[in-house]
Short mmCIF file of C-alpha atoms and ligand atoms in Angstrom, two decimals:
data_model
loop_
_atom_site.label_atom_id
_atom_site.label_comp_id
_atom_site.label_asym_id
_atom_site.label_seq_id
_atom_site.Cartn_x
_atom_site.Cartn_y
_atom_site.Cartn_z
CA MET B 158 86.24 197.34 12.85
CA THR B 159 83.10 195.24 12.78
CA ILE B 160 83.41 191.56 12.79
CA PRO B 161 80.46 189.40 13.79
CA THR B 162 79.66 189.87 17.46
CA SER B 163 76.81 187.43 17.81
CA PRO B 164 77.68 183.77 17.72
CA LYS B 165 74.30 183.20 16.16
CA LYS B 166 75.53 184.66 12.93
CA VAL B 167 78.08 181.95 12.49
CA GLY B 168 77.09 179.43 9.82
CA LEU B 169 76.54 175.75 10.47
CA ILE B 170 79.49 175.01 8.23
CA VAL B 171 81.81 176.52 10.83
CA TYR B 172 80.57 174.05 13.41
CA PHE B 173 81.13 171.19 10.94
CA ILE B 174 84.67 172.41 10.39
CA GLY B 175 85.18 172.69 14.12
CA PHE B 176 83.76 169.27 14.84
CA THR B 177 85.79 167.49 12.19
CA ALA B 178 89.10 169.07 13.12
CA ALA B 179 88.35 168.27 16.75
CA LEU B 180 88.18 164.58 15.83
CA ALA B 181 91.95 164.76 16.21
CA GLY B 182 91.27 165.26 19.96
CA LEU B 183 89.14 162.12 20.02
CA LEU B 184 92.08 160.08 18.79
CA PHE B 185 94.40 161.86 21.24
CA GLY B 186 92.02 160.80 24.10
CA LEU B 187 91.54 157.27 22.81
CA ASP B 188 95.19 156.69 22.74
CA VAL B 189 95.77 158.20 26.15
CA GLY B 190 92.89 156.31 27.78
CA VAL B 191 93.38 152.96 26.20
CA ILE B 192 96.57 151.83 27.88
CA SER B 193 95.37 151.81 31.47
CA GLY B 194 93.05 148.84 30.75
CA ALA B 195 95.36 147.07 28.31
CA GLN B 196 98.42 147.00 30.56
CA GLN B 197 97.74 143.99 32.73
CA PHE B 198 96.88 141.74 29.77
CA ILE B 199 100.02 142.81 27.80
CA GLN B 200 102.15 142.12 30.86
CA LYS B 201 100.59 138.66 31.17
CA GLU B 202 100.96 137.65 27.55
CA PHE B 203 104.57 138.80 27.10
CA THR B 204 105.56 138.06 30.81
CA ILE B 205 107.43 141.28 31.17
CA SER B 206 108.45 143.41 34.13
CA ASP B 207 106.90 146.55 35.57
CA ASN B 208 109.74 148.51 34.03
CA ALA B 209 109.01 147.19 30.54
CA ILE B 210 105.33 148.05 31.02
CA GLN B 211 106.23 151.59 32.03
CA LEU B 212 108.12 151.83 28.73
CA VAL B 213 105.09 150.58 26.88
CA VAL B 214 103.02 153.32 28.57
CA SER B 215 105.50 156.16 28.21
CA ALA B 216 106.73 155.35 24.71
CA LEU B 217 103.52 157.06 23.44
CA LEU B 218 104.24 160.17 25.51
CA TRP B 219 107.78 160.47 24.21
CA GLY B 220 106.57 159.89 20.72
CA ALA B 221 104.04 162.67 21.20
CA ALA B 222 106.75 165.05 22.42
CA PHE B 223 108.85 164.21 19.44
CA GLY B 224 105.89 164.59 17.04
CA ALA B 225 104.85 167.89 18.58
CA LEU B 226 108.43 169.26 18.21
CA PHE B 227 108.65 168.80 14.51
CA SER B 228 105.05 169.35 13.50
CA GLY B 229 105.64 173.10 13.38
CA VAL B 230 107.88 172.53 10.31
CA LEU B 231 105.23 170.20 8.75
CA SER B 232 102.29 172.43 9.29
CA SER B 233 104.12 175.52 8.15
CA ARG B 234 105.36 173.82 5.04
CA PHE B 235 102.39 171.67 3.96
CA GLY B 236 99.56 173.60 5.61
CA ARG B 237 97.41 172.69 8.64
CA ARG B 238 94.97 170.52 6.74
CA LYS B 239 97.50 168.31 5.06
CA THR B 240 99.38 167.88 8.32
CA ILE B 241 96.25 166.61 10.08
CA LEU B 242 95.79 164.20 7.15
CA ILE B 243 99.35 162.98 7.55
CA SER B 244 98.70 162.40 11.27
CA ALA B 245 95.51 160.44 10.45
CA VAL B 246 97.53 158.04 8.29
CA ASN B 247 100.12 157.80 11.10
CA PHE B 248 97.27 157.00 13.55
CA ILE B 249 96.10 154.14 11.34
CA VAL B 250 99.58 152.65 10.84
CA GLY B 251 100.57 153.12 14.52
CA ALA B 252 97.37 151.54 15.88
CA ALA B 253 97.60 148.59 13.43
CA LEU B 254 101.21 147.95 14.40
CA CYS B 255 100.34 148.02 18.09
CA ALA B 256 97.59 145.42 17.50
CA VAL B 257 99.83 142.95 15.73
CA SER B 258 103.03 143.39 17.76
CA PRO B 259 104.59 139.99 18.38
CA ASN B 260 106.66 141.08 21.35
CA GLU B 261 107.18 143.98 23.76
CA HIS B 262 109.97 145.54 21.74
CA LEU B 263 107.83 145.98 18.69
CA LEU B 264 104.98 147.17 20.87
CA ILE B 265 107.16 149.87 22.40
CA PHE B 266 108.23 150.90 18.94
CA ALA B 267 104.60 150.92 17.66
CA ARG B 268 103.52 153.03 20.64
CA PHE B 269 106.27 155.51 19.86
CA ILE B 270 105.10 155.74 16.28
CA LEU B 271 101.51 156.18 17.41
CA GLY B 272 102.74 158.84 19.86
CA ILE B 273 104.10 160.84 16.87
CA ALA B 274 100.59 161.00 15.43
CA VAL B 275 99.18 162.09 18.82
CA GLY B 276 101.80 164.80 19.07
CA VAL B 277 101.26 166.12 15.55
CA ALA B 278 97.48 166.08 16.03
CA SER B 279 97.72 167.84 19.39
CA PHE B 280 99.76 170.48 17.79
CA THR B 281 97.94 171.06 14.57
CA ALA B 282 94.23 170.67 15.47
CA PRO B 283 94.03 173.51 18.04
CA LEU B 284 96.15 175.65 15.76
CA TYR B 285 93.85 175.06 12.85
CA LEU B 286 90.82 175.68 14.98
CA SER B 287 92.14 178.98 16.30
CA GLU B 288 92.84 180.10 12.72
CA VAL B 289 89.45 179.25 11.15
CA ALA B 290 87.23 180.18 14.09
CA PRO B 291 85.52 183.54 14.08
CA ARG B 292 86.71 185.36 17.22
CA THR B 293 83.29 185.36 18.93
CA ILE B 294 83.35 181.57 19.28
CA ARG B 295 87.06 180.93 19.17
CA GLY B 296 87.30 179.83 22.78
CA SER B 297 84.34 177.42 22.46
CA MET B 298 85.72 175.88 19.27
CA ILE B 299 89.09 175.08 20.79
CA SER B 300 87.34 173.85 23.86
CA MET B 301 85.40 171.53 21.56
CA TYR B 302 88.78 169.93 20.81
CA GLN B 303 89.32 169.33 24.53
CA LEU B 304 85.74 167.94 24.77
CA MET B 305 86.77 165.40 22.14
CA ILE B 306 89.87 164.43 24.14
CA THR B 307 87.71 163.71 27.14
CA ILE B 308 85.20 161.77 25.04
CA GLY B 309 88.07 159.76 23.57
CA ILE B 310 89.35 158.93 27.01
CA VAL B 311 85.93 157.82 28.25
CA LEU B 312 85.31 155.72 25.07
CA ALA B 313 88.63 154.04 25.60
CA PHE B 314 87.72 153.29 29.23
CA LEU B 315 84.41 151.83 28.17
CA SER B 316 85.88 149.82 25.32
CA ASN B 317 88.56 148.56 27.70
CA THR B 318 86.01 147.51 30.26
CA TRP B 319 84.01 145.64 27.64
CA LEU B 320 87.00 143.97 25.96
CA ALA B 321 88.60 143.20 29.28
CA THR B 322 85.74 141.41 30.91
CA TYR B 323 82.66 140.87 28.71
CA ALA B 324 83.54 140.46 25.01
CA THR B 325 83.94 136.98 23.62
CA PHE B 326 86.01 136.38 20.47
CA GLY B 327 87.32 133.02 19.18
CA GLY B 328 85.85 131.34 22.15
CA VAL B 329 87.81 133.53 24.60
CA THR B 330 86.02 135.92 26.96
CA GLY B 331 87.85 139.03 28.05
CA GLY B 332 91.44 140.11 27.86
CA HIS B 333 91.39 141.33 24.25
CA TRP B 334 94.17 143.85 24.50
CA ARG B 335 95.06 143.67 20.82
CA LEU B 336 91.56 144.79 19.98
CA MET B 337 91.69 147.49 22.55
CA LEU B 338 94.72 149.02 20.76
CA GLY B 339 93.66 148.16 17.25
CA ILE B 340 90.14 149.47 17.27
CA ILE B 341 91.61 152.98 16.98
CA VAL B 342 92.13 152.32 13.24
CA LEU B 343 88.42 152.97 12.68
CA PRO B 344 88.08 156.53 14.11
CA ALA B 345 91.36 157.40 12.47
CA ALA B 346 89.98 156.42 9.09
CA VAL B 347 86.85 158.47 9.80
CA MET B 348 88.99 161.44 10.67
CA PHE B 349 90.95 161.06 7.44
CA VAL B 350 87.83 161.23 5.32
CA GLY B 351 86.33 164.06 7.33
CA VAL B 352 89.47 166.27 7.28
CA TYR B 353 89.92 165.56 3.56
CA LEU B 354 86.71 167.56 3.04
CA LEU B 355 87.87 170.53 5.13
CA PRO B 356 89.22 173.75 3.70
CA GLU B 357 92.77 174.93 4.54
CA SER B 358 93.25 177.55 7.27
CA PRO B 359 92.73 180.97 5.71
CA ARG B 360 95.48 182.47 7.83
CA TRP B 361 98.04 179.89 6.58
CA LEU B 362 96.87 180.52 2.98
CA PHE B 363 97.47 184.23 3.52
CA LEU B 364 100.89 183.65 4.98
CA LYS B 365 101.78 181.64 1.91
CA GLY B 366 100.48 184.28 -0.56
CA PHE B 367 97.20 182.60 -1.58
CA GLN B 368 94.92 185.53 -0.79
CA GLU B 369 92.11 184.45 -3.15
CA ARG B 370 91.87 181.02 -1.76
CA ALA B 371 91.77 182.50 1.75
CA VAL B 372 88.89 184.72 0.84
CA ALA B 373 87.08 181.74 -0.74
CA VAL B 374 87.35 179.94 2.62
CA PHE B 375 85.78 182.95 4.42
CA LYS B 376 82.98 182.88 1.82
CA LEU B 377 82.46 179.18 2.36
CA MET B 378 82.14 179.96 6.08
CA LYS B 379 79.30 182.39 5.09
CA LEU B 380 81.04 185.57 6.29
CA ASP B 381 79.55 188.63 4.51
CA GLU B 382 81.59 191.15 2.44
CA ALA B 383 82.19 193.57 5.38
CA GLU B 384 83.29 190.75 7.63
CA ILE B 385 85.63 189.35 5.09
CA ALA B 386 87.12 192.72 4.40
CA ALA B 387 87.77 193.23 8.11
CA GLU B 388 89.35 189.79 8.56
CA VAL B 389 91.54 190.37 5.52
CA ARG B 390 92.72 193.76 6.71
CA GLU B 391 93.73 192.34 10.09
CA ILE B 392 95.54 189.33 8.61
CA GLU B 393 97.36 191.50 6.08
CA ASP B 394 98.69 193.70 8.87
CA SER B 395 100.13 190.77 10.72
CA VAL B 396 101.46 189.05 7.60
CA LYS B 397 103.55 192.12 6.89
CA VAL B 398 105.88 190.94 9.55
CA LYS B 399 107.51 188.49 7.07
CA GLN B 400 109.80 186.69 9.39
CA ASN B 401 109.98 183.03 10.15
CA GLY B 402 109.69 181.71 13.67
CA PHE B 403 113.40 181.03 14.22
CA GLN B 404 114.35 184.53 13.06
CA LEU B 405 111.72 185.96 15.39
CA LEU B 406 113.06 183.83 18.21
CA ARG B 407 116.52 185.21 17.70
CA THR B 408 115.67 188.80 17.25
CA ASN B 409 112.49 189.51 19.11
CA SER B 410 112.25 189.47 22.86
CA ASN B 411 108.52 190.00 22.74
CA PHE B 412 108.13 186.73 20.95
CA ARG B 413 110.40 185.03 23.45
CA ARG B 414 108.14 186.37 26.27
CA ALA B 415 105.15 184.76 24.53
CA ILE B 416 106.97 181.43 24.31
CA GLY B 417 107.84 181.66 28.00
CA LEU B 418 104.15 182.20 28.78
CA GLY B 419 103.04 179.23 26.62
CA VAL B 420 105.64 176.90 28.13
CA GLY B 421 104.76 177.98 31.62
CA LEU B 422 101.02 177.40 30.95
CA GLN B 423 101.58 173.90 29.69
CA ILE B 424 103.81 172.99 32.63
CA ILE B 425 101.09 174.27 34.89
CA GLN B 426 98.39 172.21 33.09
CA GLN B 427 100.36 169.04 33.71
CA LEU B 428 101.34 169.94 37.28
CA THR B 429 97.70 170.23 38.24
CA GLY B 430 98.09 166.45 38.55
CA ILE B 431 95.34 165.49 36.06
CA ASN B 432 97.24 162.60 34.40
CA VAL B 433 98.02 160.98 37.71
CA VAL B 434 94.30 160.29 37.78
CA MET B 435 93.99 159.58 34.03
CA TYR B 436 96.77 156.95 33.95
CA TYR B 437 96.46 155.51 37.43
CA ALA B 438 92.76 155.81 38.35
CA PRO B 439 92.37 152.02 38.98
CA LYS B 440 95.47 152.13 41.19
CA ILE B 441 94.08 155.10 43.18
CA PHE B 442 90.77 153.28 43.65
CA ALA B 443 92.69 150.27 44.94
CA LEU B 444 94.64 152.49 47.38
CA ALA B 445 91.34 153.96 48.56
CA GLY B 446 90.19 150.53 49.51
CA PHE B 447 88.24 149.50 46.39
CA GLU B 448 89.80 146.16 45.71
CA GLY B 449 87.62 144.51 42.96
CA VAL B 450 88.82 144.87 39.37
CA ASN B 451 85.26 145.44 38.32
CA GLU B 452 84.69 148.42 40.68
CA GLN B 453 88.03 149.84 39.66
CA MET B 454 87.14 149.65 35.95
CA TRP B 455 83.72 151.18 36.41
CA GLY B 456 85.17 153.75 38.83
CA THR B 457 87.55 154.73 36.07
CA VAL B 458 84.60 155.12 33.71
CA VAL B 459 82.90 157.45 36.21
CA VAL B 460 86.13 159.55 36.29
CA GLY B 461 86.04 159.68 32.48
CA VAL B 462 82.38 160.67 32.27
CA THR B 463 82.83 163.43 34.91
CA ASN B 464 85.71 164.68 32.83
CA VAL B 465 83.47 164.93 29.76
CA LEU B 466 80.52 166.53 31.42
CA ALA B 467 82.49 169.25 33.27
CA THR B 468 84.11 170.29 30.02
CA PHE B 469 80.72 171.67 28.89
CA ILE B 470 81.05 174.24 31.75
CA ALA B 471 84.07 175.68 29.99
CA ILE B 472 82.51 175.57 26.54
CA ALA B 473 79.50 177.45 27.81
CA PHE B 474 81.39 180.14 29.65
CA VAL B 475 84.87 180.62 28.01
CA ASP B 476 83.69 183.28 25.56
CA LYS B 477 81.23 184.90 27.99
CA LEU B 478 83.02 185.10 31.35
CA GLY B 479 86.51 185.00 29.78
CA ARG B 480 89.46 182.73 30.32
CA LYS B 481 90.87 184.03 33.55
CA PRO B 482 87.82 184.01 35.88
CA ILE B 483 87.22 180.39 34.99
CA MET B 484 90.89 179.51 35.63
CA TYR B 485 90.81 181.11 39.05
CA ALA B 486 87.63 179.22 39.95
CA GLY B 487 89.28 175.98 38.59
CA PHE B 488 92.49 176.38 40.63
CA VAL B 489 90.50 176.94 43.81
CA VAL B 490 88.37 173.92 43.20
CA MET B 491 91.33 171.73 42.15
CA GLY B 492 93.50 172.88 45.03
CA LEU B 493 90.93 172.37 47.75
CA ALA B 494 89.78 169.05 46.31
CA LEU B 495 93.27 167.58 46.17
CA LEU B 496 94.12 168.84 49.68
CA THR B 497 90.99 167.04 50.84
CA VAL B 498 92.01 163.89 48.99
CA GLY B 499 95.45 164.11 50.56
CA ALA B 500 93.98 164.64 54.05
CA PHE B 501 91.77 161.53 53.74
CA PHE B 502 94.62 159.41 52.50
CA ASN B 503 96.76 160.57 55.37
CA MET B 504 94.10 159.44 57.83
CA ASP B 505 95.09 155.84 57.29
CA ILE B 506 92.52 155.18 54.68
CA GLU B 507 93.28 151.43 54.32
CA LYS B 508 92.26 150.86 57.91
CA ASN B 509 89.37 153.22 57.68
CA PRO B 510 87.23 152.15 54.72
CA GLN B 511 84.58 154.79 55.60
CA PHE B 512 86.98 157.42 54.16
CA GLY B 513 87.09 155.67 50.76
CA TYR B 514 83.95 157.28 49.32
CA PRO B 515 84.57 160.88 50.50
CA ALA B 516 88.14 160.65 49.16
CA ILE B 517 86.94 159.46 45.79
CA GLY B 518 84.20 162.10 45.90
CA ALA B 519 86.87 164.77 46.37
CA LEU B 520 88.87 163.26 43.54
CA LEU B 521 85.84 163.64 41.29
CA VAL B 522 85.55 167.29 42.35
CA PHE B 523 89.17 167.71 41.31
CA ILE B 524 88.33 166.28 37.87
CA ILE B 525 85.46 168.75 37.60
CA GLY B 526 87.79 171.60 38.47
CA PHE B 527 90.29 170.57 35.77
CA ALA B 528 87.75 169.85 33.08
CA MET B 529 85.97 173.18 33.53
CA SER B 530 89.25 175.15 33.47
CA ALA B 531 92.81 174.08 32.80
CA GLY B 532 91.82 171.25 30.49
CA PRO B 533 90.43 173.36 27.71
CA ILE B 534 91.58 176.86 28.59
CA ILE B 535 95.29 176.23 28.57
CA TRP B 536 95.01 174.96 24.97
CA VAL B 537 92.85 177.95 24.12
CA VAL B 538 95.27 180.53 25.48
CA CYS B 539 98.31 178.78 24.02
CA SER B 540 96.89 178.99 20.52
CA GLU B 541 96.07 182.71 20.96
CA ILE B 542 99.17 184.38 22.28
CA TYR B 543 101.72 183.97 19.46
CA PRO B 544 102.27 186.38 16.52
CA LEU B 545 101.23 184.81 13.18
CA ALA B 546 104.82 184.77 11.81
CA GLY B 547 105.99 182.70 14.79
CA ARG B 548 102.83 180.85 15.67
CA ASP B 549 104.04 177.46 14.43
CA LEU B 550 107.21 177.68 16.46
CA GLY B 551 105.47 179.04 19.48
CA VAL B 552 102.86 176.27 19.50
CA THR B 553 105.67 173.80 18.93
CA PHE B 554 107.31 174.91 22.15
CA SER B 555 104.17 174.91 24.24
CA THR B 556 102.76 171.59 22.87
CA GLY B 557 106.20 169.90 23.17
CA THR B 558 106.33 171.09 26.77
CA ASN B 559 102.89 169.65 27.40
CA TRP B 560 104.05 166.21 26.40
CA ILE B 561 107.38 166.28 28.22
CA ALA B 562 105.77 167.46 31.44
CA ASN B 563 103.05 164.83 30.86
CA ALA B 564 105.66 162.05 30.57
CA ILE B 565 107.45 163.29 33.70
CA VAL B 566 104.24 163.40 35.75
CA GLY B 567 103.27 159.98 34.43
CA MET B 568 106.69 158.46 35.19
CA THR B 569 107.06 159.87 38.77
CA PHE B 570 103.68 159.13 40.38
CA LEU B 571 104.53 155.60 41.53
CA SER B 572 107.83 156.73 42.88
CA LEU B 573 106.23 159.69 44.68
CA ILE B 574 103.58 157.50 46.37
CA ASN B 575 106.22 154.95 47.29
CA GLY B 576 108.57 157.65 48.68
CA PHE B 577 106.18 160.13 50.37
CA GLY B 578 102.95 158.22 50.56
CA PRO B 579 99.76 158.82 48.55
CA GLY B 580 98.41 161.40 51.02
CA ASN B 581 101.45 163.66 50.79
CA THR B 582 101.64 163.28 47.04
CA PHE B 583 98.07 164.59 46.66
CA LEU B 584 98.81 167.36 49.25
CA LEU B 585 101.78 168.36 47.02
CA TYR B 586 99.70 168.61 43.90
CA GLY B 587 96.93 170.42 45.84
CA GLY B 588 99.46 173.00 47.04
CA LEU B 589 100.74 173.58 43.50
CA ASN B 590 97.29 174.29 42.26
CA VAL B 591 96.84 177.07 44.77
CA LEU B 592 100.27 178.51 43.81
CA PHE B 593 99.34 178.65 40.15
CA ILE B 594 96.82 181.40 40.96
CA VAL B 595 99.75 183.74 41.47
CA PHE B 596 101.19 182.91 38.01
CA PHE B 597 97.84 183.81 36.45
CA LEU B 598 97.59 187.03 38.44
CA ILE B 599 100.99 188.19 37.27
CA PHE B 600 101.47 186.90 33.73
CA VAL B 601 98.34 185.71 32.02
CA PRO B 602 96.28 187.96 29.73
CA GLU B 603 92.52 187.85 29.22
CA THR B 604 92.06 187.01 25.54
CA LYS B 605 88.25 186.78 25.35
CA GLY B 606 86.63 188.34 22.28
CA ILE B 607 89.78 190.10 20.98
CA SER B 608 91.20 189.34 17.53
CA LEU B 609 94.41 187.36 17.30
CA GLU B 610 95.93 190.29 15.37
CA GLN B 611 95.11 192.76 18.21
CA ILE B 612 96.77 190.41 20.71
CA GLU B 613 99.80 190.31 18.39
CA ARG B 614 99.99 194.10 18.16
CA ASN B 615 99.84 194.42 21.93
CA LEU B 616 102.49 191.79 22.47
CA MET B 617 104.83 193.21 19.86
CA SER B 618 104.47 196.79 21.19
CA GLY B 619 106.04 195.57 24.40
CA LEU B 620 102.98 195.65 26.63
CA ARG B 621 103.23 193.47 29.80
CA LEU B 622 102.02 189.94 29.07
CA ARG B 623 99.10 190.38 31.41
CA LYS B 624 97.99 193.39 29.28
CA ILE B 625 98.24 191.89 25.78
CA GLY B 626 94.64 190.87 25.84
CA ARG B 627 91.82 193.21 26.72
C1 BGC F 2048 95.64 167.41 28.77
C2 BGC F 2048 95.90 165.90 28.81
C3 BGC F 2048 94.92 165.26 29.69
C4 BGC F 2048 93.46 165.56 29.28
C5 BGC F 2048 92.46 165.07 30.23
C6 BGC F 2048 94.23 167.60 28.29
O1 BGC F 2048 93.96 168.96 28.15
O2 BGC F 2048 96.55 167.99 27.91
O3 BGC F 2048 97.21 165.72 29.37
O4 BGC F 2048 95.10 163.87 29.73
O5 BGC F 2048 93.32 166.96 29.13
O6 BGC F 2048 91.15 165.40 29.87
#
C-alpha cells in the first residue's frame, strides 16, 4: 500500500489545517498560564483566603476534566470541527465571565465554565489532528498542538508580567487581573473564525457514512488518486467494525487494554511533575532565594520560553527517530534534573544562596526534558492507539485522566513541600521519572510512520501492547 512517504509531498493546506486546529492548544496554554500572575491581585481585591484562591485555580482543572469526559459524545455526534467551534464559543463566554466577575463565587463558577472549554478543546483538537494528518507527519502535527500550548503559556506569562507591573489603564498602573483573564476573548474569536473555515475530519465523515465528503477533503488536501484510494481502503476496513465505544468497552478486552495504556500514559505525563513548575514557578523561585517579584515574574517567563523552544526538538524528531527513543531520553533528562534540584534544595538552599542558580539551572533542564518528550509525545501516542470505533471514548478516558491527575498534582504541591520539604518533593518526582522508563519498556508501542488502521489491526488481533506499532 503506497501512501506518501515524503513529508515534502504534503500540501501547504495541510499545514494550514494543522495550525488552525492547534490554536485550540494556544487557548489551553493561555488559560493554564494566566492564573499564576493573576492570583495575588484577585486575592487582594476580594480579600479572600488561600483556600478560596486554590478553588479559583483548580476550578478550571475540574471544569476541564468534566469537559473532557463528555466531549467524546459531542465530537462523535456533531463531528470534530463543530465541537471545536462550540468550545471556541465557550472560551469566549467563559473568559468574558471571568473578567466581569463581581465576587469570588462567580469567578470560581466562570473558571469552571472556562475549564469546560479547555477540556473539550484538549480532547478534540489532537483527535482532529490525528485524523486529518497524513501518517508521515502525524507526529509533528500533533506536536504542533503541544507547541501551541507552550506558546499560550508563555504569552500568558508575558501578558501577566506586563499587566501586573507596567500597563496603565484608567490612571492605574499594574494589577489589571480582569484584563489578564479577559484578553483571552480575542484569540478565542480568532480560533472560531479559523476553525469555521476548516474541513471536517475525513475519518469521522466516513464513520457517519459521508464517503463522498471524506474523499473531497482528501482532494482538498491535495492527495493524488492513488493516495486517496489507499486511505479510503484503510478507513473502510476499520469502519467495518460498526460498534460504538461503550459496546466495545463491554465486549472487547483489546480495547480495554488500549484504554489502560492511554490512562497510564496520561498519569505518567502529569506525574513527571511538570505542572508543579507551571503553576508554582514564582513560588519555587522564592524558595530558591529569589525574593523580588520582578525576578520571579521574569524567571517564570524564562521557564515558559524554554518550554516553547525545547518543544521544537520533539517536532523535528518525533517522525524520524520515533516516539520511544525520545521518551527514554526525556525521562533520563527529567529524572536526573529533578534529582539534582532536590539535592540542591536539601543542602539548605535558603542559607546558601550560591545554590540558587544551579538549582534553577537544573529546573530548566527538567523543562527541556519534558518539552522535548512527554509534553508532546504523550498526546501523540494517546491519539494513535485506539480503534476508530472506540476512539472517542478512548480519548475521553485518557484526556479526562490527564485533567484529574493534573488537578491532583496542582492541589498537592504545597502540602508536599510543607510536609516533606521542597528538596524531598523534587527527589520524589525525580525518582518517579526514572521509574517510568520501565513502563515504557514493557507496555508502550512505537507508532512512528505506521497507519492508524494498522495499529488498530495489531491491537485487535491480540498482539501485546508493546508490539501493536512497528
Ligand atoms: C500538559 C499540561 C502542561 C503543558 C506544559 C501539556 O502537555 O498536558 O498539563 O501544562 O504540557 O507545556
